[in-house]
Short mmCIF file of C-alpha atoms and ligand atoms in Angstrom, two decimals:
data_model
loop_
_atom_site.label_atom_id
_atom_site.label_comp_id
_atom_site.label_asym_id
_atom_site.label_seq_id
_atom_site.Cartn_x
_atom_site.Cartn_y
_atom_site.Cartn_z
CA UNK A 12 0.00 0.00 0.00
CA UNK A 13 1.27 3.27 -0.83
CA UNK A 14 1.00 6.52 1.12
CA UNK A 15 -1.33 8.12 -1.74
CA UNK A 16 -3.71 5.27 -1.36
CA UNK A 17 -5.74 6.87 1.80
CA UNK A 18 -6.60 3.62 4.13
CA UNK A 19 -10.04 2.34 4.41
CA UNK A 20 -12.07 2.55 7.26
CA UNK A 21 -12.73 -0.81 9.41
CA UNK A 22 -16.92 -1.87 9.52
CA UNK A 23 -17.87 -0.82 13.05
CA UNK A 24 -21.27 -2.55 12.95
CA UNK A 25 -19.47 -5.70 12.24
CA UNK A 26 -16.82 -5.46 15.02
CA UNK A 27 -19.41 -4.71 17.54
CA UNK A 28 -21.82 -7.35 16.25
CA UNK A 29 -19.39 -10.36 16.76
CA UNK A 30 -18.58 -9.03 20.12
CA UNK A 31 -21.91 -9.54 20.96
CA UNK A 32 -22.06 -13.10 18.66
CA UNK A 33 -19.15 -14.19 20.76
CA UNK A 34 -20.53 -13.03 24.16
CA UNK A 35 -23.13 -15.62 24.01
CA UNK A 36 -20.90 -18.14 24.60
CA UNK A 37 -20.29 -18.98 28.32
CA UNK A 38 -22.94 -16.28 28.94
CA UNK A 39 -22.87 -15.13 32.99
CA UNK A 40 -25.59 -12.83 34.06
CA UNK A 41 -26.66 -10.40 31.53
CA UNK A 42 -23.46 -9.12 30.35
CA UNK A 43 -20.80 -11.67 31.40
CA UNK A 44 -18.56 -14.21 30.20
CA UNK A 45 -17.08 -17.29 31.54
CA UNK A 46 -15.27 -18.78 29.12
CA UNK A 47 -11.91 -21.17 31.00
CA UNK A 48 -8.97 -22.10 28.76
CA UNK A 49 -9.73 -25.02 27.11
CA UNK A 50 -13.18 -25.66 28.33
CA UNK A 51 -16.26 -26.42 26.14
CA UNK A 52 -16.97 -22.97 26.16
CA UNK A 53 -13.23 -21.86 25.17
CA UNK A 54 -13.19 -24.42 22.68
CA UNK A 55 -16.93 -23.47 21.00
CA UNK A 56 -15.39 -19.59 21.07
CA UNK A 57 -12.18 -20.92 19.36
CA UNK A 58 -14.37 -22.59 16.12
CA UNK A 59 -16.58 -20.06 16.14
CA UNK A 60 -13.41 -17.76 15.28
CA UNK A 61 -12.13 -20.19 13.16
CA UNK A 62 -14.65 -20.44 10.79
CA UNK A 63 -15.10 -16.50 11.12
CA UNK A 64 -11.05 -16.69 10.04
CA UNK A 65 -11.54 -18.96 7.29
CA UNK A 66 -14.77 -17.71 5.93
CA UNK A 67 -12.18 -14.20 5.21
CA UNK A 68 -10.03 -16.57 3.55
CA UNK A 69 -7.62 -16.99 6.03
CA UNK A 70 -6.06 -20.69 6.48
CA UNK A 71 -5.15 -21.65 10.07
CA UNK A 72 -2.35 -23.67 12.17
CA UNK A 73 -1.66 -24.02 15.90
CA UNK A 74 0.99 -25.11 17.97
CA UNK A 75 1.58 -27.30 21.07
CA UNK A 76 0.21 -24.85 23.28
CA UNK A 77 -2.87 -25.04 20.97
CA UNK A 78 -2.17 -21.18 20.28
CA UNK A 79 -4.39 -20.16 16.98
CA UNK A 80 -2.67 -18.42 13.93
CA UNK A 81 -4.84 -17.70 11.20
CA UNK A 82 -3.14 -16.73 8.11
CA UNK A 83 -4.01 -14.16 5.17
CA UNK A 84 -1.18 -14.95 2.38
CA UNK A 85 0.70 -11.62 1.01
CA UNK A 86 2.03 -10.67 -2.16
CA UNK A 87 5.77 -11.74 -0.56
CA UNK A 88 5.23 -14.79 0.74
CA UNK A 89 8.80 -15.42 1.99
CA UNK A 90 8.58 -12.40 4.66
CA UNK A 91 7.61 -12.76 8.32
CA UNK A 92 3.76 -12.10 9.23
CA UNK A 93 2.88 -8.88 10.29
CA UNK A 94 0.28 -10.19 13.28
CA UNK A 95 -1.71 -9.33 15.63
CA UNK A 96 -4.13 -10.71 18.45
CA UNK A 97 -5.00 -10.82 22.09
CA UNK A 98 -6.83 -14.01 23.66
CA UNK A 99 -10.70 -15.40 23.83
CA UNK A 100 -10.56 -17.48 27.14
CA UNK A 101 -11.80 -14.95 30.24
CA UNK A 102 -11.95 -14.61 34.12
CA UNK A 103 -14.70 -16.85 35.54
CA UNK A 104 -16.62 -13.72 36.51
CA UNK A 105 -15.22 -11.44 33.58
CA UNK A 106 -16.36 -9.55 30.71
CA UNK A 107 -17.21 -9.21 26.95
CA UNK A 108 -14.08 -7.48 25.84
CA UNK A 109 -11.02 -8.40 27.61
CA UNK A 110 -9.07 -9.75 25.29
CA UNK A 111 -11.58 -10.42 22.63
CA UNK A 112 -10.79 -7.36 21.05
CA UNK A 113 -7.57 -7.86 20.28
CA UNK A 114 -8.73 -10.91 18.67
CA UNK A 115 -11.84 -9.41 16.66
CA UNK A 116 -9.91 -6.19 16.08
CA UNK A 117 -7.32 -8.21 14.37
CA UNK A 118 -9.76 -10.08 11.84
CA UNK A 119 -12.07 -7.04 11.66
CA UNK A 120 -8.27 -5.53 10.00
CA UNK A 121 -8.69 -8.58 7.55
CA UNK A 122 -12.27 -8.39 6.30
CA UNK A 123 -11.87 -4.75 5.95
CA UNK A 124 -9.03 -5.35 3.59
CA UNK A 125 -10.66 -8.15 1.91
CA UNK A 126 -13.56 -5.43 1.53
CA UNK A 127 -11.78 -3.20 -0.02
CA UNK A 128 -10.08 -5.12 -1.99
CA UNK A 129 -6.05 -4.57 -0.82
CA UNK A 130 -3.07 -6.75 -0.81
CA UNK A 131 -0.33 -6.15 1.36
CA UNK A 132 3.35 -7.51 0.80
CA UNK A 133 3.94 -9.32 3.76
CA UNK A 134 1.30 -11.79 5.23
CA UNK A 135 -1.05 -10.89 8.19
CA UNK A 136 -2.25 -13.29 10.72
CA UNK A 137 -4.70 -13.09 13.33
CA UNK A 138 -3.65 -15.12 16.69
CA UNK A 139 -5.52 -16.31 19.79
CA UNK A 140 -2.76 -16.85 22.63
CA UNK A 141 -4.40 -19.86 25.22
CA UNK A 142 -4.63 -19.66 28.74
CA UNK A 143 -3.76 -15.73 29.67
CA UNK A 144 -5.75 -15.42 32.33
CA UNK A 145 -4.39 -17.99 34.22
CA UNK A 146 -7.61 -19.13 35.90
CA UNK A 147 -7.87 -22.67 34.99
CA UNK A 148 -4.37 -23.40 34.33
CA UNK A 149 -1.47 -21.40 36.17
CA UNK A 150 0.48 -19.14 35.59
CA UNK A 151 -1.20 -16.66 33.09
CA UNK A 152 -0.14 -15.74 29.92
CA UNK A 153 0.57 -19.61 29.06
CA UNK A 154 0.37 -19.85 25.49
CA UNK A 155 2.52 -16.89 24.58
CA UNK A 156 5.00 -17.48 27.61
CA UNK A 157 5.73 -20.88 25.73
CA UNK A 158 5.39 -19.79 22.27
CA UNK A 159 8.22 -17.01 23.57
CA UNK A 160 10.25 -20.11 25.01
CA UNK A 161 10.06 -19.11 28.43
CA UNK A 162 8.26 -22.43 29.50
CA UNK A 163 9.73 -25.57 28.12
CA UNK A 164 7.87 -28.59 26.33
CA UNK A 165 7.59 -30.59 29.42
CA UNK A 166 6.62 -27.99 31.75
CA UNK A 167 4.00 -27.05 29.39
CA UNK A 168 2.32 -30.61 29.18
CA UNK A 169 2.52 -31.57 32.52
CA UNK A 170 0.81 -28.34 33.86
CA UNK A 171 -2.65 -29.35 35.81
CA UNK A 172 -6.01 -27.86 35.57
CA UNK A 173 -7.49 -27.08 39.08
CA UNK A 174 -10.12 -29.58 37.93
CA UNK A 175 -6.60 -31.92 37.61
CA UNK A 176 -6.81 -32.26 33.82
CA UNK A 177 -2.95 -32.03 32.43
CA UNK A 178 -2.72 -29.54 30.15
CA UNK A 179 -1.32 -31.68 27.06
CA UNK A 180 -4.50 -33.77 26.60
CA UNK A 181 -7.37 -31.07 27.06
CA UNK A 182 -5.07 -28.91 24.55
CA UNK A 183 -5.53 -32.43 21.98
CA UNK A 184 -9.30 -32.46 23.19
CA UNK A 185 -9.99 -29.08 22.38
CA UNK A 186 -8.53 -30.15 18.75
CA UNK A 187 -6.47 -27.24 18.51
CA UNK A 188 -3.07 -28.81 19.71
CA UNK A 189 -0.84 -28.81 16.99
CA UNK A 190 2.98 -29.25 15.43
CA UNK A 191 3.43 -26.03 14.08
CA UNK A 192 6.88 -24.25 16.10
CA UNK A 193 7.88 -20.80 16.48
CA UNK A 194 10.58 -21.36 14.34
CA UNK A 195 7.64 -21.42 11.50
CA UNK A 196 5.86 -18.39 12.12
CA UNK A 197 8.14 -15.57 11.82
CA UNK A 198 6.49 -12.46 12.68
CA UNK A 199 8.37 -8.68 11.28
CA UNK A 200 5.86 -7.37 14.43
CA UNK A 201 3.34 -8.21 16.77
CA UNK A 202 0.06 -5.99 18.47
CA UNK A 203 -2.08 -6.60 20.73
CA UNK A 204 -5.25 -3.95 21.19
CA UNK A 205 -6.61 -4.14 24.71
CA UNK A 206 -8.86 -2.53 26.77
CA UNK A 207 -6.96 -0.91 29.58
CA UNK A 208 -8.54 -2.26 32.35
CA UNK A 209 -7.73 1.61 34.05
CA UNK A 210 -9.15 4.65 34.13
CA UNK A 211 -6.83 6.93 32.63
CA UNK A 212 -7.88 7.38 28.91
CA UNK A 213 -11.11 8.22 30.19
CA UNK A 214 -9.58 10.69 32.91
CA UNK A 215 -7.44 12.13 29.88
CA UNK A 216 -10.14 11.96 27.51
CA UNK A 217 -8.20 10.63 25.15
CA UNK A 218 -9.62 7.30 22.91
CA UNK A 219 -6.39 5.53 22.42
CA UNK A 220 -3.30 4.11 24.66
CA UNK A 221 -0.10 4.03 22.66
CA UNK A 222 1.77 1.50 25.14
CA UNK A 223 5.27 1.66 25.13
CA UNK A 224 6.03 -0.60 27.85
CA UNK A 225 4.45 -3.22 30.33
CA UNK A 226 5.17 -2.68 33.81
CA UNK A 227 7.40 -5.15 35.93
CA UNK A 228 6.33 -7.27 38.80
CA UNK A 229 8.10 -8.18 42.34
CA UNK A 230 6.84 -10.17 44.98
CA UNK A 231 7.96 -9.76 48.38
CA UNK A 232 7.14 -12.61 50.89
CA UNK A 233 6.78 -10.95 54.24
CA UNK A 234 7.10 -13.11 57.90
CA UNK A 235 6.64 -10.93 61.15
CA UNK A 236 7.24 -12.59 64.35
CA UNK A 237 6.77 -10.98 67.39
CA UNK A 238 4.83 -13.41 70.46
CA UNK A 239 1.31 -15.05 71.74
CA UNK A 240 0.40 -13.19 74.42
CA UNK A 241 -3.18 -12.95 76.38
CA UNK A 242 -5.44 -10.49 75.43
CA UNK A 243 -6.63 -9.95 78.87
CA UNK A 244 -3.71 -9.90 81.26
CA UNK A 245 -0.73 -8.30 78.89
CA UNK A 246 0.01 -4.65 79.27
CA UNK A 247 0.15 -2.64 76.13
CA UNK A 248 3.58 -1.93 76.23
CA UNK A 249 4.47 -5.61 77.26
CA UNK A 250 3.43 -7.12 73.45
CA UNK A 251 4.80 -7.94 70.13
CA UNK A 252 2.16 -7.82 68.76
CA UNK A 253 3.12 -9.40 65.08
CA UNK A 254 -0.41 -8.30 63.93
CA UNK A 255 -0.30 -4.66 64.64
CA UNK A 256 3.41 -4.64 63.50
CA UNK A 257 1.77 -5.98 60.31
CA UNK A 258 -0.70 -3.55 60.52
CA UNK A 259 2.15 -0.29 60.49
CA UNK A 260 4.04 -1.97 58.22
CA UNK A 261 1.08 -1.83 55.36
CA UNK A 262 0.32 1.53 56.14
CA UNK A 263 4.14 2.73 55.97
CA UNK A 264 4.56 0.98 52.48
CA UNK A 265 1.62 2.49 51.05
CA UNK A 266 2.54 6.40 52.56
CA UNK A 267 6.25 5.17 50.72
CA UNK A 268 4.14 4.04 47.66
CA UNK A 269 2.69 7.37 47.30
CA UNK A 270 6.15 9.79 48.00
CA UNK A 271 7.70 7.17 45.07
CA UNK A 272 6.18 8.79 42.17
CA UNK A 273 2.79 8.67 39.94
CA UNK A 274 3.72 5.72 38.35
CA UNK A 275 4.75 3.52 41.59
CA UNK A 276 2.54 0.29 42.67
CA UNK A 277 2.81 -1.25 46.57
CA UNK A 278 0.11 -3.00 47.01
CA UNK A 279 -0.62 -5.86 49.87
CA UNK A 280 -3.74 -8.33 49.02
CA UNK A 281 -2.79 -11.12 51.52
CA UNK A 282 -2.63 -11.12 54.96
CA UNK A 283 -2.48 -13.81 57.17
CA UNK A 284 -2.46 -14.62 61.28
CA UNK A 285 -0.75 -17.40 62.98
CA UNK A 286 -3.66 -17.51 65.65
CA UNK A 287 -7.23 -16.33 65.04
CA UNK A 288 -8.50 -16.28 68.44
CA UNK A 289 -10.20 -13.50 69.45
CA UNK A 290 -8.24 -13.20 72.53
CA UNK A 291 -5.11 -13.59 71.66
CA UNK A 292 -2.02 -11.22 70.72
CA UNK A 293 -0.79 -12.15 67.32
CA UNK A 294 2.56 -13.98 67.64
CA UNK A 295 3.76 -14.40 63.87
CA UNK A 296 1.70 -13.28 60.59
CA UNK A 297 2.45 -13.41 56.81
CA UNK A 298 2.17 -11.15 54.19
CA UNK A 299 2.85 -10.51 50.29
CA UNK A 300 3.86 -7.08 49.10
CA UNK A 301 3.12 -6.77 44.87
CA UNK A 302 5.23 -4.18 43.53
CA UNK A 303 5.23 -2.67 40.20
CA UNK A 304 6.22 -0.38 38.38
CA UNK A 305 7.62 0.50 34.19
CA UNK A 306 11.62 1.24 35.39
CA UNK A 307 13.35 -2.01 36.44
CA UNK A 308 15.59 0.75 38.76
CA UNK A 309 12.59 1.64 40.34
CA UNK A 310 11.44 -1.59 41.31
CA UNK A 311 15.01 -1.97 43.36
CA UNK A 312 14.35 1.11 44.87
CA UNK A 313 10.56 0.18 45.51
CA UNK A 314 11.88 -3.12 46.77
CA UNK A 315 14.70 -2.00 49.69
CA UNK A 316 12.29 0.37 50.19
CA UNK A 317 9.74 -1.85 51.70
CA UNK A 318 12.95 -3.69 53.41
CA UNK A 319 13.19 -0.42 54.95
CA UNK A 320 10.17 0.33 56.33
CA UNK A 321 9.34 -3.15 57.19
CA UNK A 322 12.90 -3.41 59.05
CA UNK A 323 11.75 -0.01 61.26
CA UNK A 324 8.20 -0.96 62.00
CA UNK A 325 9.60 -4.49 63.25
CA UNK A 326 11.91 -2.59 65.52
CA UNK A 327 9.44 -0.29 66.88
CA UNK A 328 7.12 -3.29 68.04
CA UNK A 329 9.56 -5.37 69.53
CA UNK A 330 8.85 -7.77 66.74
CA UNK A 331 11.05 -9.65 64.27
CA UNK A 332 10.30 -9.59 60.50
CA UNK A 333 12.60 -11.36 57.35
CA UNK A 334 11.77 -10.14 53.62
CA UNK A 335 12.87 -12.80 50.32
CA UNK A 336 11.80 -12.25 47.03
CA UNK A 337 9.25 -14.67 45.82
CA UNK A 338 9.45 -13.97 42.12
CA UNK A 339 10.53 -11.16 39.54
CA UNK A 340 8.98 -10.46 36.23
CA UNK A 341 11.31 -7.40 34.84
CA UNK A 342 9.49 -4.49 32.76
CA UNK A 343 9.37 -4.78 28.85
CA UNK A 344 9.98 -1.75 26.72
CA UNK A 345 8.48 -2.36 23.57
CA UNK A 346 9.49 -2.00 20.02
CA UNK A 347 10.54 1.56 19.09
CA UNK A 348 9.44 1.15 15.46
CA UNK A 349 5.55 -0.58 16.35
CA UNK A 350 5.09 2.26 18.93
CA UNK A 351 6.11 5.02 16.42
CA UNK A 352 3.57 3.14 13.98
CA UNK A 353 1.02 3.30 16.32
CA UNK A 354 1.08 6.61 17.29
CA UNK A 355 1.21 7.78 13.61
CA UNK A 356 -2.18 5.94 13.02
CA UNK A 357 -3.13 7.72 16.28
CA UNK A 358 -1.98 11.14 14.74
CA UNK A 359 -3.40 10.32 10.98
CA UNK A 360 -6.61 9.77 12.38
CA UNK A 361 -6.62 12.57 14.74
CA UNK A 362 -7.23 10.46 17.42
CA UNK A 363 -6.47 12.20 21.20
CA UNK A 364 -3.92 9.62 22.42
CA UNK A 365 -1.65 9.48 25.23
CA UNK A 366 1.67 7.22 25.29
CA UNK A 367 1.58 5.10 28.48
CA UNK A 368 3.40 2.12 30.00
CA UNK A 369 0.45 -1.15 30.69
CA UNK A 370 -0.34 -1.45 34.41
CA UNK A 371 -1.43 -5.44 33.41
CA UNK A 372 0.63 -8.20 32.02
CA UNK A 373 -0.03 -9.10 28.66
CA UNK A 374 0.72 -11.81 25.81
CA UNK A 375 2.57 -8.58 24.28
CA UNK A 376 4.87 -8.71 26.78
CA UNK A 377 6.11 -12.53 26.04
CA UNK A 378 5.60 -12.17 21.75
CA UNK A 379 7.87 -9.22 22.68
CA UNK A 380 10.92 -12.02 23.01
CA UNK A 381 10.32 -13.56 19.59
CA UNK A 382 8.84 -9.93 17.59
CA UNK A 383 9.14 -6.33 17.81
CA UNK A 384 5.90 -5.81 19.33
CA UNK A 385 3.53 -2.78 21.08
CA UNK A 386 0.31 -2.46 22.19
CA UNK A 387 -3.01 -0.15 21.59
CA UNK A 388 -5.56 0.58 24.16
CA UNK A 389 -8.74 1.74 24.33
CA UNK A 390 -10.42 3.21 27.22
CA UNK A 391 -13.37 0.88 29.00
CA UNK A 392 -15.71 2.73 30.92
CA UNK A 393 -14.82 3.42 34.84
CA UNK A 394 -12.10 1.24 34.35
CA UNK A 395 -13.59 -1.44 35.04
CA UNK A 396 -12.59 -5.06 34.21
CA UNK A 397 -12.36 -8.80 35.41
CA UNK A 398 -16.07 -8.07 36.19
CA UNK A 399 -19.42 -7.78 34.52
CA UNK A 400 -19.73 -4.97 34.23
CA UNK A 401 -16.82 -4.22 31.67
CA UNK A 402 -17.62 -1.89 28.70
CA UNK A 403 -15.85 -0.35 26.20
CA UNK A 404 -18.06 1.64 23.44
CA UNK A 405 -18.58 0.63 19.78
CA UNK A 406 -16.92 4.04 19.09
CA UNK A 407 -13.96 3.11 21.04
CA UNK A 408 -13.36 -0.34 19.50
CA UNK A 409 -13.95 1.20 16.26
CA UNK A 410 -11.13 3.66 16.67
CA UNK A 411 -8.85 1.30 18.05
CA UNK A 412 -9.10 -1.72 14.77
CA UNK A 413 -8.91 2.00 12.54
CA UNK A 414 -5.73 2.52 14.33
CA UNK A 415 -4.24 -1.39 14.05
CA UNK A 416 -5.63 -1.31 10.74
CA UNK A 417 -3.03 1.53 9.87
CA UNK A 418 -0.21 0.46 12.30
CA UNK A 419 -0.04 -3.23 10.05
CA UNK A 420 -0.70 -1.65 6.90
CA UNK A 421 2.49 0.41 7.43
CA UNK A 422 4.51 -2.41 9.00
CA UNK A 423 3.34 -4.85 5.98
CA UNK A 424 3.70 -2.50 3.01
ZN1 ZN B 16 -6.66 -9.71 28.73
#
């Protein structure tokens, strides 16, 4: 496609249509989805966009992680896909759009081209990644973290359901396992539209998130251990209290937190007693501290930080406390050239946009090992998501596949 040759505009109606289409599958209350990797309800979502795939003339292959790829031939058949795609299984209690609309975004950039009649140079594809959220099958982001070779073969199969099913035969039972590798699906980039699951498009009023980078993760195991005492007879002063140590020690983090910086997260969603009775002093409790944040540096900081304060508050009640690192995910900065392309499409279609790092993991953030990859959000109303409730508008969707549409059109030539 050349630059003279203005780009067509993707078929709203349609997008929002097989939204809806696909929402009735795994329906929960009136505007719900439950739809578990690899269920009956995953696998009824996966041929329903299969045979949306192939009726737009698209052929497709999966892998051993029973990712989809559907494929849309280009004039230059020996270069790498330009692809795109987000995931169709949800949270128990989740939504219509999470992740779906990377998906339907992605083909609704197909059908518009098959519409209006364009061939690009390099191939497209359209991919569903399995298992992202991580309900059914831990950890999250499955498909792409083995697609990206951060899980190995083995690890992969031998993975159980929390129903106990191992993951290599329900991926052959959903009939999507299969042989294709990595090695044969080259991709010259990778994006994944999400919603953004946060309220700052809509506080900015702006309709699309160019994402430059997903955030990085820390957990810090927490163990405060102070003594059993009796509620009744011990003075005040007498206790260590591990409990109310506890107690300081989430409050200083999160008063930290705040002096770190806009873009700092310290949260704590885990606390735990040795003793539960009623009338006695807490001798030892457990917590986990999350941290996040788009710097790796500032997750160091973040971390010795909450050594810090945790360290003080101990101290102060007489208490004992050791901090270890459960597990680090470090931040991704995405492709320079996909986030410039993005936020051309942004600026062509005179779109208010706002470059911003992703709060959430994504699949982006694994593909990112094996493609130069970004992402595109669009705003979902209140932020809210992994509920219900979640909602992004027709107009929002719509502006988000115009700006993909543009973003692989200028990666694929
Ligand atoms: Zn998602």
């Amino acid at each position: 496609m050349t630059d003279q040759a203005p780009a067509p505009a993707i078929n709203a109606d349609r997008l929002w249509s097989r939204h809806m289409e696909m929402a009735r599958i795994g329906p929960v209350e009136e505007t719900g989805n439950c739809r578990l990797a690899l269920t009956p309800e995953d696998v009824e979502a996966r041929n329903l966009f299969a045979r949306w795939c192939r009726e737009a003339g698209m052929e497709l292959t999966s892998d051993r992680a029973a990712n989809m790829f559907a494929r849309r031939e280009g004039r230059d058949p020996a270069r790498a896909a330009v692809a795109a795609g987000s995931h169709l299984d949800t949270q128990p209690h989740g939504g219509r759009f999470d992740g779906v609309s990377g998906v339907l975004t992605a083909l609704e950039v197909i059908e518009t081209l098959k519409d209006a009649g364009i061939e690009t140079d390099a191939p497209l594809m359209v991919v569903n990644w399995t298992n992202e959220e991580g309900v059914r099958f831990g950890p999250g982001i499955l498909g792409s973290a083995w697609f990206a070779g951060r899980i190995d073969d083995a690890t992969l199969d031998d993975i159980r359901a929390t129903d106990g099913a191992r993951f290599a035969e329900e991926a052959a039972a959903s009939g999507w396992r299969g042989t294709a590798t990595p090695a044969d699906l080259p991709m010259e980039a990778f994006f994944e539209l999400h919603i953004e699951q946060g309220p700052m498009l809509e506080q900015a009023g702006a309709d699309i998130g160019v994402v430059d980078a997903v955030q990085g993760l820390c957990w810090l195991d927490v163990a405060v251990t102070g003594m059993d005492a009796h509620a009744g007879t011990t003075p005040l002063p007498a206790r260590r209290d591990a409990l109310l140590a506890a107690a300081a020690m989430l409050v200083g983090i999160n008063d930290m937190g705040r002096a770190s910086g806009e873009d700092a997260r310290v949260s704590v969603g885990r606390l735990k007693t040795a003793t539960e009775g009623p009338s006695t002093v807490v001798g030892a409790s457990e917590f986990v501290i999350d941290i996040r944040h788009p710097d790796q540096a500032m997750i160091a900081h973040l971390q010795e930080e909450c050594r810090r304060v945790c360290a003080e508050v101990a101290r102060r009640y007489g208490c004992g406390v050791e901090v270890s690192q459960r597990f680090a995910i470090p931040p991704t900065a995405f492709d320079g050239g996909c986030v410039a392309a993005v936020e051309a499409a942004a600026q062509a279609l005179q779109l208010p946009y706002r470059r911003m790092a992703s709060g959430a993991l994504h699949d982006a953030a694994n593909v990112a090992a094996h493609a130069p990859t970004s992402m595109i959000f669009v705003p979902c109303r209140d932020g809210i998501s992994h509920n219900v409730a979640e909602y992004a508008s027709r107009e929002h969707l719509a502006a988000g596949a115009n700006v993909l549409l543009r973003a692989m059109l200028a990666k694929a030539g």
